[in-house]
Coordinates of C-alpha atoms in Angstrom, one line a residue:
Chain Y
M24 CA 73.5 66.4 98.9
S25 CA 71.3 67.7 95.7
P26 CA 70.6 71.4 96.0
T27 CA 67.6 72.1 97.3
A28 CA 65.0 75.5 97.4
K29 CA 66.4 76.2 100.6
P30 CA 68.5 79.0 100.9
P31 CA 72.0 79.3 102.1
R32 CA 74.0 79.1 105.4
I33 CA 75.5 81.5 104.3
T34 CA 74.9 84.7 101.5
A35 CA 76.9 86.2 98.7
E36 CA 78.0 89.0 100.6
E37 CA 79.1 87.1 103.6
F38 CA 81.0 84.6 101.4
A39 CA 82.7 87.1 99.7
A40 CA 84.4 88.6 102.9
V41 CA 85.9 85.6 103.9
M42 CA 87.2 86.0 100.5
R43 CA 88.5 88.8 100.6
D44 CA 89.3 89.4 104.6
L45 CA 90.9 85.7 105.8
V46 CA 93.4 85.2 103.9
P47 CA 95.4 87.8 102.3
Y48 CA 96.9 85.8 99.8
V49 CA 94.3 84.1 98.4
G50 CA 92.4 87.5 98.9
Q51 CA 93.9 89.4 96.4
L52 CA 92.5 87.3 94.0
G53 CA 89.3 89.6 93.8
I54 CA 87.7 86.0 93.5
E55 CA 83.8 87.0 93.6
V56 CA 80.4 85.0 93.7
K57 CA 78.5 84.3 90.8
T58 CA 75.7 82.3 92.7
L59 CA 75.5 81.2 95.8
G60 CA 72.9 77.9 97.4
F61 CA 72.2 75.3 99.6
G62 CA 75.3 73.4 98.7
T63 CA 75.8 74.8 95.8
I64 CA 78.3 77.9 94.8
S65 CA 80.0 79.4 91.5
L66 CA 82.9 81.8 91.3
V67 CA 84.8 83.9 89.4
M68 CA 88.6 84.9 89.5
P69 CA 89.0 87.4 86.9
A70 CA 92.3 87.0 84.7
S71 CA 95.4 89.6 85.8
D72 CA 98.7 89.5 85.0
R73 CA 100.5 88.8 88.1
L74 CA 98.2 84.9 86.9
L75 CA 100.0 84.3 84.3
R76 CA 102.8 81.8 83.9
P77 CA 105.3 81.0 80.6
G78 CA 103.5 79.7 78.0
G79 CA 100.6 83.0 78.8
T80 CA 97.8 80.8 80.7
I81 CA 96.7 81.0 84.9
A82 CA 99.3 79.4 86.9
G83 CA 98.4 76.4 88.4
P84 CA 98.8 77.6 92.2
A85 CA 96.5 80.0 91.6
Q86 CA 93.8 78.1 89.9
M87 CA 94.1 76.0 93.3
A88 CA 93.4 78.7 95.5
L89 CA 90.4 79.3 93.4
A90 CA 88.9 75.2 93.3
D91 CA 90.0 75.0 97.9
I92 CA 88.0 78.5 98.7
A93 CA 84.9 77.1 96.2
M94 CA 84.8 73.9 98.7
Y95 CA 85.5 76.3 101.8
G96 CA 82.0 78.5 100.6
L97 CA 80.3 74.7 99.6
V98 CA 80.9 74.2 103.0
M99 CA 79.5 77.3 104.5
S100 CA 76.8 77.0 102.0
R101 CA 75.7 74.0 103.8
L102 CA 76.4 74.5 107.5
G103 CA 77.0 78.3 108.1
R104 CA 80.1 80.5 109.0
V105 CA 82.9 77.2 109.8
D106 CA 85.8 79.8 109.1
L107 CA 87.8 76.7 111.1
A108 CA 87.1 74.0 109.1
V109 CA 90.4 73.0 107.1
T110 CA 91.5 71.2 103.7
T111 CA 92.4 68.0 104.5
S112 CA 92.9 67.0 101.3
L113 CA 92.9 68.6 97.5
S114 CA 94.2 66.6 93.9
I115 CA 93.2 67.9 91.3
N116 CA 94.1 67.2 87.3
F117 CA 95.0 70.5 85.3
L118 CA 92.3 69.1 81.6
R119 CA 93.5 72.0 79.2
R120 CA 95.8 75.0 79.4
P121 CA 93.2 78.3 80.4
E122 CA 92.9 80.8 79.0
P123 CA 94.8 84.3 80.2
A124 CA 90.9 85.3 80.7
A125 CA 88.4 84.6 84.2
M126 CA 88.0 81.2 85.4
T127 CA 85.3 80.4 86.7
A128 CA 84.6 77.1 89.9
E129 CA 81.1 75.7 89.9
G130 CA 81.9 73.7 92.9
R131 CA 79.5 70.1 94.2
L132 CA 79.6 68.3 97.2
L133 CA 79.6 64.7 97.6
K134 CA 79.5 64.3 101.1
L135 CA 79.1 66.3 104.1
G136 CA 78.9 64.5 107.5
K137 CA 79.7 65.3 110.9
R138 CA 83.2 65.3 111.0
L139 CA 84.4 65.5 107.3
A140 CA 82.6 66.9 103.4
V141 CA 83.5 65.8 100.9
G142 CA 83.3 67.2 97.4
D143 CA 84.6 68.1 93.5
V144 CA 84.9 71.5 91.4
T145 CA 85.4 71.9 88.1
L146 CA 87.2 74.8 86.2
L147 CA 86.3 76.9 83.1
S148 CA 87.8 79.4 81.7
E149 CA 85.6 82.0 79.7
G150 CA 86.2 81.5 76.1
L151 CA 86.7 77.0 76.5
A152 CA 83.8 75.2 76.6
E153 CA 85.2 72.7 78.1
P154 CA 87.0 72.5 81.6
V155 CA 90.2 73.4 82.0
A156 CA 90.8 71.9 85.6
H157 CA 89.1 69.1 88.1
A158 CA 89.4 69.5 91.5
V159 CA 88.8 67.1 94.5
V160 CA 89.1 68.6 98.1
T161 CA 88.0 67.0 101.3
Y162 CA 87.6 69.7 104.6
S163 CA 88.1 68.2 108.6
L164 CA 85.0 70.3 110.3
P165 CA 85.4 71.1 113.5
P166 CA 83.5 69.4 116.6
A167 CA 80.1 69.8 116.6
K168 CA 79.4 72.1 113.3
G169 CA 79.1 68.9 110.8
L170 CA 75.5 67.5 110.2
A171 CA 74.3 64.8 112.8
G172 CA 73.2 62.0 112.2
E173 CA 75.3 61.0 109.2
G174 CA 79.0 58.5 109.9
K175 CA 81.6 60.2 110.3
Chain E
M23 CA 116.5 58.3 90.1
S24 CA 118.2 58.7 93.3
P25 CA 121.0 61.2 93.4
T26 CA 124.3 61.1 91.9
A27 CA 127.2 63.1 92.0
K28 CA 126.8 65.3 89.3
P29 CA 125.9 68.9 89.3
P30 CA 122.3 69.8 88.8
R31 CA 121.8 71.2 84.9
I32 CA 120.8 75.2 87.0
T33 CA 122.1 76.7 89.5
A34 CA 120.2 77.1 92.9
E35 CA 120.8 80.9 91.3
E36 CA 119.6 80.7 88.0
F37 CA 116.2 78.6 90.7
A38 CA 116.0 81.0 93.1
A39 CA 114.7 83.7 89.7
V40 CA 112.3 81.7 88.3
M41 CA 111.1 81.3 91.6
R42 CA 111.3 85.8 91.7
D43 CA 110.1 85.9 87.9
L44 CA 108.5 83.9 86.0
V45 CA 104.4 84.0 88.1
P46 CA 104.3 87.5 90.3
Y47 CA 101.7 85.2 92.3
V48 CA 104.1 82.4 93.4
G49 CA 107.3 85.5 93.5
Q50 CA 105.9 87.1 96.2
L51 CA 105.7 84.1 98.1
G52 CA 109.6 85.2 98.4
I53 CA 110.9 81.6 98.2
E54 CA 114.5 80.3 99.1
V55 CA 117.0 77.1 97.9
K56 CA 117.6 75.9 100.6
T57 CA 119.8 73.0 99.2
L58 CA 120.0 72.3 95.0
G59 CA 121.6 69.0 93.5
F60 CA 121.2 66.6 90.5
G61 CA 117.5 65.8 91.0
T62 CA 116.9 66.7 94.2
I63 CA 115.7 70.5 95.9
S64 CA 115.5 72.0 99.7
L65 CA 112.9 75.6 99.7
V66 CA 112.3 77.0 102.5
M67 CA 109.1 79.3 102.6
P68 CA 109.3 82.3 104.7
A69 CA 107.0 83.0 107.6
S70 CA 104.9 86.0 106.8
D71 CA 101.0 87.8 107.8
R72 CA 100.0 88.0 104.7
L73 CA 99.8 83.5 104.8
L74 CA 97.9 83.5 108.0
R75 CA 94.7 81.6 108.3
P76 CA 92.1 81.7 110.8
G77 CA 93.6 79.3 113.4
G78 CA 96.5 80.8 112.5
T79 CA 98.7 78.7 110.4
I80 CA 99.6 78.6 106.4
A81 CA 97.2 78.7 104.6
G82 CA 97.2 75.6 102.4
P83 CA 96.9 77.6 98.8
A84 CA 100.1 78.5 99.9
Q85 CA 101.5 75.4 101.2
M86 CA 100.2 74.4 97.8
A87 CA 102.3 76.6 96.1
L88 CA 105.2 75.5 97.2
A89 CA 104.9 72.1 96.5
D90 CA 104.6 73.0 93.0
I91 CA 107.6 75.1 92.2
A92 CA 109.6 72.8 94.5
M93 CA 109.1 69.9 91.9
Y94 CA 109.7 72.4 89.0
G95 CA 113.0 72.7 90.6
L96 CA 113.2 68.6 90.7
V97 CA 112.8 68.8 87.1
M98 CA 115.0 71.9 86.3
S99 CA 117.4 70.1 88.3
R100 CA 117.5 67.4 85.9
L101 CA 117.0 68.8 82.4
G102 CA 117.2 72.7 82.7
R103 CA 115.3 75.2 82.3
V104 CA 112.3 74.2 81.0
D105 CA 109.6 77.1 81.5
L106 CA 107.6 75.5 79.8
A107 CA 107.0 72.1 82.0
V108 CA 103.3 72.6 83.0
T109 CA 101.8 70.7 86.1
T110 CA 98.9 68.0 85.2
S111 CA 98.2 67.0 88.1
L112 CA 99.1 67.9 92.8
S113 CA 97.3 65.3 95.3
I114 CA 98.0 66.6 98.6
N115 CA 97.2 65.6 102.2
F116 CA 97.0 67.9 105.2
L117 CA 99.0 65.8 108.2
R118 CA 99.3 68.4 110.4
R119 CA 98.8 72.8 111.5
P120 CA 102.0 74.1 110.7
E121 CA 103.3 76.8 112.3
P122 CA 103.3 80.4 111.6
A123 CA 106.6 79.5 111.4
A124 CA 108.9 79.0 108.1
M125 CA 108.2 76.1 106.2
T126 CA 110.2 73.7 103.6
A127 CA 110.2 72.0 101.0
E128 CA 111.7 69.0 100.2
G129 CA 111.3 67.2 97.0
R130 CA 112.0 64.0 96.0
L131 CA 111.7 62.4 91.9
L132 CA 109.3 59.3 91.2
K133 CA 109.8 59.2 88.2
L134 CA 111.4 61.0 85.0
G135 CA 110.3 60.0 81.4
K136 CA 110.2 61.7 77.5
R137 CA 106.9 63.3 78.0
L138 CA 106.1 63.1 82.4
A139 CA 108.1 63.4 85.4
V140 CA 106.5 62.7 88.8
G141 CA 107.5 63.0 92.0
D142 CA 107.0 63.9 96.2
V143 CA 107.3 66.5 98.4
T144 CA 107.6 66.7 101.4
L145 CA 106.0 69.9 103.9
L146 CA 107.8 70.2 107.1
S147 CA 107.2 73.6 109.6
E148 CA 110.1 75.2 111.1
G149 CA 110.2 73.9 115.3
L150 CA 107.9 70.4 114.5
A151 CA 109.4 67.4 114.1
E152 CA 106.6 65.6 111.5
P153 CA 105.7 66.4 108.6
V154 CA 102.8 68.4 108.8
A155 CA 102.4 68.4 104.3
H156 CA 102.8 65.6 101.3
A157 CA 101.6 66.4 98.2
V158 CA 102.8 64.3 94.5
V159 CA 103.1 66.2 91.5
T160 CA 102.8 65.1 87.9
Y161 CA 104.8 67.4 85.3
S162 CA 104.1 67.4 81.6
L163 CA 107.4 67.7 80.1
P164 CA 107.7 69.5 76.6
P165 CA 109.3 67.6 73.4
A166 CA 112.7 67.0 72.8
K167 CA 113.3 68.1 77.0
G168 CA 112.1 64.3 78.7
L169 CA 115.1 61.7 78.6
A170 CA 115.5 59.7 76.2
G171 CA 115.4 55.3 75.7
E172 CA 112.9 56.1 78.5
G173 CA 109.3 55.2 78.5
K174 CA 105.8 57.9 78.0
Chain L
M17 CA 106.9 58.7 112.9
S18 CA 110.2 57.2 112.1
P19 CA 110.8 53.3 112.7
T20 CA 112.3 52.6 116.3
A21 CA 113.7 49.3 117.3
K22 CA 110.2 49.0 119.8
P23 CA 108.5 45.5 118.5
P24 CA 105.8 46.0 116.6
R25 CA 101.7 45.5 117.9
I26 CA 100.8 42.4 115.5
T27 CA 103.3 39.9 114.4
A28 CA 104.3 39.2 110.8
E29 CA 102.3 35.8 111.2
E30 CA 99.1 37.3 112.4
F31 CA 99.4 39.8 109.4
A32 CA 100.0 36.8 107.7
A33 CA 96.1 35.8 108.3
V34 CA 94.3 39.0 108.2
M35 CA 95.4 39.6 104.9
R36 CA 94.8 35.8 104.1
D37 CA 91.6 35.7 105.7
L38 CA 89.5 39.0 106.1
V39 CA 88.6 39.8 102.6
P40 CA 89.3 36.5 100.2
Y41 CA 89.5 38.9 96.9
V42 CA 92.4 40.1 98.9
G43 CA 93.4 36.8 100.3
Q44 CA 93.8 34.5 96.6
L45 CA 96.7 36.9 96.1
G46 CA 98.9 35.0 98.0
I47 CA 100.5 38.4 99.3
E48 CA 103.3 37.5 101.7
V49 CA 104.8 39.7 104.7
K50 CA 108.7 39.9 103.9
T51 CA 109.3 42.2 107.1
L52 CA 106.8 44.0 109.2
G53 CA 108.3 46.7 112.1
F54 CA 107.2 49.1 114.6
G55 CA 105.7 51.5 112.2
T56 CA 107.5 49.5 108.6
I57 CA 106.8 47.7 106.6
S58 CA 107.5 45.5 103.5
L59 CA 105.1 43.0 101.4
V60 CA 105.4 40.2 98.3
M61 CA 102.9 39.7 95.9
P62 CA 103.3 36.5 94.0
A63 CA 103.4 37.0 90.2
S64 CA 100.1 35.5 88.5
D65 CA 98.6 34.7 85.8
R66 CA 95.6 36.1 86.4
L67 CA 97.0 39.2 87.5
L68 CA 98.2 39.6 83.9
R69 CA 96.8 42.5 81.2
P70 CA 97.2 43.5 77.8
G71 CA 101.1 44.0 77.8
G72 CA 102.0 41.1 79.9
T73 CA 102.1 43.2 83.2
I74 CA 100.3 43.5 86.1
A75 CA 97.1 44.8 86.2
G76 CA 96.0 48.3 87.9
P77 CA 94.1 46.5 90.4
A78 CA 96.4 44.4 92.2
Q79 CA 98.8 46.8 92.3
M80 CA 95.7 49.3 94.2
A81 CA 95.5 45.7 96.7
L82 CA 98.3 45.3 97.4
A83 CA 99.8 49.0 98.3
D84 CA 96.1 49.6 100.3
I85 CA 96.4 46.2 102.5
A86 CA 100.6 47.2 102.9
M87 CA 98.6 50.4 105.3
Y88 CA 96.3 48.2 106.7
G89 CA 99.6 46.0 107.7
L90 CA 101.1 49.8 108.6
V91 CA 98.4 50.5 111.0
M92 CA 99.0 47.3 112.6
S93 CA 102.4 47.8 112.9
R94 CA 101.6 50.1 115.6
L95 CA 97.8 49.8 117.0
G96 CA 97.7 46.7 117.4
R97 CA 94.6 44.7 115.4
V98 CA 92.0 47.3 113.9
D99 CA 90.6 45.3 111.5
L100 CA 87.8 48.1 111.1
A101 CA 90.1 50.8 110.5
V102 CA 89.0 51.5 106.6
T103 CA 90.6 53.4 104.3
T104 CA 89.4 57.1 103.0
S105 CA 91.0 57.5 100.8
L106 CA 93.7 56.1 97.8
S107 CA 96.0 58.1 95.2
I108 CA 98.1 55.7 93.2
N109 CA 100.1 56.6 90.3
F110 CA 101.8 54.1 87.9
L111 CA 104.8 54.9 86.9
R112 CA 106.3 52.2 84.8
R113 CA 104.9 49.2 83.0
P114 CA 105.2 46.3 85.9
E115 CA 107.2 43.1 85.0
P116 CA 105.2 39.7 84.7
A117 CA 106.9 38.7 88.2
A118 CA 106.4 39.3 92.1
M119 CA 105.7 42.9 93.1
T120 CA 106.8 44.1 96.4
A121 CA 105.7 47.1 98.6
E122 CA 107.5 48.9 100.9
G123 CA 105.3 51.0 103.5
R124 CA 105.8 54.2 105.1
L125 CA 103.8 56.1 107.7
L126 CA 103.6 60.2 107.7
K127 CA 100.7 60.8 110.3
L128 CA 99.4 58.6 113.1
G129 CA 96.7 60.2 114.4
K130 CA 93.4 59.6 116.8
R131 CA 91.2 59.5 113.8
L132 CA 93.2 59.5 110.7
A133 CA 96.3 57.4 109.8
V134 CA 97.9 58.8 106.7
G135 CA 101.3 56.5 104.4
D136 CA 102.4 56.4 101.4
V137 CA 103.6 53.0 99.4
T138 CA 106.1 52.1 96.8
L139 CA 105.7 49.2 94.6
L140 CA 109.0 47.2 92.9
S141 CA 108.6 44.8 90.4
E142 CA 111.4 42.0 91.1
G143 CA 113.7 42.8 88.1
L144 CA 113.5 46.8 87.8
A145 CA 115.0 49.1 89.6
E146 CA 113.0 52.1 89.3
P147 CA 109.3 51.7 91.2
V148 CA 107.0 50.3 88.9
A149 CA 104.3 52.6 91.3
H150 CA 103.7 55.4 93.8
A151 CA 100.6 55.4 96.7
V152 CA 99.0 57.3 98.8
V153 CA 96.8 56.2 101.7
T154 CA 94.5 57.2 104.1
Y155 CA 92.8 55.7 106.7
S156 CA 90.3 55.9 109.4
L157 CA 90.8 54.2 112.3
P158 CA 87.9 53.6 115.2
P159 CA 87.2 55.3 117.9
A160 CA 89.9 55.0 121.0
K161 CA 92.1 53.1 118.5
G162 CA 93.7 56.0 118.0
L163 CA 97.2 57.1 119.2
A164 CA 96.0 59.9 122.1
G165 CA 97.8 63.5 122.3
E166 CA 97.4 63.8 118.1
G167 CA 95.7 66.1 116.4
K168 CA 92.7 64.3 114.3
Chain Z
M9 CA 82.9 66.0 76.2
S10 CA 78.9 65.2 76.3
P11 CA 77.6 62.7 75.5
T12 CA 75.7 63.2 71.9
A13 CA 73.8 60.4 70.2
K14 CA 76.7 59.0 68.8
P15 CA 76.9 55.2 68.6
P16 CA 79.2 53.4 71.4
R17 CA 82.6 53.7 70.0
I18 CA 82.5 49.6 71.4
T19 CA 79.6 47.9 72.0
A20 CA 78.1 46.3 75.5
E21 CA 78.7 43.0 73.8
E22 CA 82.0 43.6 72.9
F23 CA 83.4 45.6 76.3
A24 CA 80.9 43.3 78.4
A25 CA 83.7 40.1 76.9
V26 CA 86.8 43.4 77.2
M27 CA 85.7 42.9 81.4
R28 CA 84.8 39.1 81.2
D29 CA 88.6 38.1 79.6
L30 CA 91.1 40.4 80.0
V31 CA 92.0 40.1 82.9
P32 CA 91.1 37.3 85.1
Y33 CA 91.5 39.5 88.5
V34 CA 89.1 41.7 87.0
G35 CA 86.7 39.5 85.3
Q36 CA 86.1 37.2 88.4
L37 CA 84.0 40.2 89.1
G38 CA 80.7 39.6 86.9
I39 CA 80.7 43.3 86.4
E40 CA 77.5 43.7 83.7
V41 CA 77.4 47.2 81.7
K42 CA 74.2 48.2 82.8
T43 CA 74.4 51.1 79.9
L44 CA 77.0 52.3 77.6
G45 CA 77.0 55.7 75.2
F46 CA 79.2 57.4 73.3
G47 CA 81.2 59.0 76.3
T48 CA 78.8 57.5 78.6
I49 CA 79.0 54.9 81.4
S50 CA 77.4 51.9 83.4
L51 CA 78.1 49.3 85.4
V52 CA 77.2 46.5 87.8
M53 CA 79.6 44.8 90.2
P54 CA 77.1 42.0 91.5
A55 CA 77.5 41.6 95.6
S56 CA 79.4 38.2 96.5
D57 CA 80.4 37.5 100.6
R58 CA 83.8 36.7 98.4
L59 CA 85.0 41.0 98.7
L60 CA 83.1 41.7 102.0
R61 CA 85.5 42.9 104.9
P62 CA 85.5 42.8 108.3
G63 CA 82.2 45.3 109.1
G64 CA 80.2 43.8 106.0
T65 CA 81.4 46.5 103.2
I66 CA 82.4 46.1 100.1
A67 CA 86.2 45.7 99.9
G68 CA 87.9 48.9 98.3
P69 CA 90.6 47.4 96.6
A70 CA 86.5 45.3 94.8
Q71 CA 85.6 49.7 94.8
M72 CA 88.7 50.4 93.0
A73 CA 88.8 47.8 90.1
L74 CA 85.3 48.4 89.7
A75 CA 86.5 52.6 89.3
D76 CA 88.6 51.6 86.9
I77 CA 87.6 49.5 84.9
A78 CA 84.0 52.0 84.3
M79 CA 87.5 54.7 82.8
Y80 CA 88.1 51.8 80.1
G81 CA 84.6 51.3 79.0
L82 CA 84.7 55.0 79.1
V83 CA 87.3 55.7 77.0
M84 CA 86.5 52.3 74.6
S85 CA 82.9 53.8 73.7
R86 CA 85.0 56.8 72.3
L87 CA 87.8 55.3 69.7
G88 CA 87.1 51.2 69.7
R89 CA 88.9 49.0 71.1
V90 CA 92.1 50.2 73.1
D91 CA 93.4 47.0 75.0
L92 CA 96.5 48.9 75.4
A93 CA 95.2 52.0 76.8
V94 CA 96.8 51.9 80.7
T95 CA 96.0 53.7 83.4
T96 CA 98.5 56.6 84.8
S97 CA 96.4 56.9 88.2
L98 CA 94.0 56.8 89.9
S99 CA 92.1 58.8 93.0
I100 CA 89.4 57.7 94.9
N101 CA 87.9 59.1 98.3
F102 CA 85.2 56.1 99.9
L103 CA 82.5 58.2 100.7
R104 CA 80.5 56.0 102.9
R105 CA 80.1 52.6 103.9
P106 CA 78.1 50.4 101.3
E107 CA 75.7 48.2 101.6
P108 CA 76.6 44.4 101.3
A109 CA 74.6 45.2 97.8
A110 CA 74.8 45.8 94.4
M111 CA 77.3 48.3 93.1
T112 CA 76.6 50.8 90.3
A113 CA 79.5 53.0 88.7
E114 CA 78.1 56.0 86.5
G115 CA 81.5 57.4 84.5
R116 CA 82.0 60.8 83.1
L117 CA 84.5 62.2 80.8
L118 CA 86.5 65.0 82.0
K119 CA 89.2 65.1 79.1
L120 CA 90.0 63.0 75.5
G121 CA 93.2 64.0 74.3
K122 CA 95.6 62.6 72.0
R123 CA 97.8 60.8 74.4
L124 CA 95.3 61.5 78.3
A125 CA 92.3 61.0 79.2
V126 CA 90.7 61.7 82.3
G127 CA 87.5 61.0 84.0
D128 CA 85.2 60.6 87.3
V129 CA 83.6 57.4 88.8
T130 CA 80.9 58.2 90.8
L131 CA 80.3 54.9 93.1
L132 CA 76.3 54.0 94.7
S133 CA 75.8 50.7 96.5
E134 CA 72.0 49.9 95.5
G135 CA 69.3 50.8 98.6
L136 CA 71.3 54.2 99.6
A137 CA 70.8 57.6 97.4
E138 CA 73.6 58.9 98.3
P139 CA 77.3 57.8 96.5
V140 CA 79.7 55.4 98.4
A141 CA 83.1 56.7 96.9
H142 CA 84.2 58.9 94.1
A143 CA 86.8 57.8 92.0
V144 CA 89.4 60.6 89.1
V145 CA 91.2 57.8 86.4
T146 CA 94.0 59.3 84.5
Y147 CA 94.5 56.4 81.1
S148 CA 97.6 57.0 79.3
L149 CA 96.1 56.4 75.7
P150 CA 98.5 54.3 72.8
P151 CA 100.5 56.3 70.3
A152 CA 97.6 57.1 66.9
K153 CA 94.8 56.2 68.8
G154 CA 93.4 59.6 71.2
L155 CA 91.5 62.8 69.8
A156 CA 93.7 63.9 66.5
G157 CA 94.0 67.9 67.0
E158 CA 93.8 68.4 70.7
G159 CA 96.6 69.2 73.6
K160 CA 98.3 66.1 75.2

């Protein structure tokens, strides 16, 4: 599942449009593509007062939305547009309080099967060296969109 | 941890204001309190086009925000206002595609210790009998706010 | 998914044999069936010095084995013998230190689809009123064994 | 949290003894230390018929025990002997069916705070290039054993 020199099956511009347009509740976050490769992704969520929670840090729901869409992008980087891929589980640990600053999501695919994709996403906060959150996300793939020749 | 006849340590009106005011990204969801008891909670998130994802169902990030704040309410129902309680982990399984309709969250406390609270939240979609998602959420409690006389 | 008066599709005796014989590493735990209904299960794991960890409590791996097999039993209570059903994920929170005593697992199905079953399992320690652990477990079902007419 | 050239705070021999002696149910697995550094660990669990499940693969409970103890070792590699550190949560995704062969666990610390340690563990099966399972594990640290000067 390691990245290769192959080009991603969706361009950064196309995936930026997916993030902006498909779900308004997520689109308003203004998440941008930093890098997108074949099975690799890095996204940036700009800081916004609307995302702050008591204590002056980025609220958990914004972090979870970021992790979730990073996995969506990872799947599309390998399979192309699969809008109907859906999250089946997301498990996140919040490790440290993020700064009221931009956050970066770095995704990694752990499995891409016929029906199921699994990856993990590490969230970083601008100005902090250590990760602020770590999520494991699974997606169910629409029939005939997953990789042939692999197990479930 | 079973509910008792004690009154909740925060009123439904107070917690409605917490949900509306503390984090704009969550406040915009317009989540309402259906019932709030001492260690029990039921919330309703109204349907909105802004929450729909491809396939015509409520997007995962809105469901996660709902589950997260339901646990916040459970904690406050037992401890009163603890704005600085923070989510330390959230693990959700999406079980069925919700209707493009209102969602209800039913929360249950599994543990309320000195430093940590754990609960689970079942999400229901108006018109569907079976739950559409199930989350387990843990919160870290500010010092001197958790229950004395219990383990971590 | 609530239990009904239907009889389980596997008897308590049959499932006791499954637990004892299929995997020696699990069989040695001597787990017994307390009750088994159609979509309900209660198991008991006897105390043993071999399961204790520093601090004098039951080690996590034994608790996880108990939670995992409780879900296996739940699936078989609805579908009959499906030895090839396999765990796809398990997420457990350890809530309190169990006594060096027998443990009970109470299982509940959250979803039983064509390909996937999801349930949660609450672990109790003899002599303690509050649960000591809570697990959410998902199983992948062999083709043509899951329930027809449901989503994934 | 990246590994450094510092020596681990427990030797490979000492941790091998911890794995063998502390919990008989885990000790019987015969898990060996492949490498142990300051914040890094690689363990090997030998194949055994006692661990096989229907389908001829290594049973989930043995994989969970391996992931759990790998995290225990990671913690001790940084803090020295802390037998009373306890697992507070473990979340595992089983990605592919392992061979009936030796398994390797590669651990990584995501956070080491005063009270809590979080890491992830990737499980590999001899002869398979892709990981067969991925776990995220949190441990609660005994007072005065965690790192000073960090958040919870």
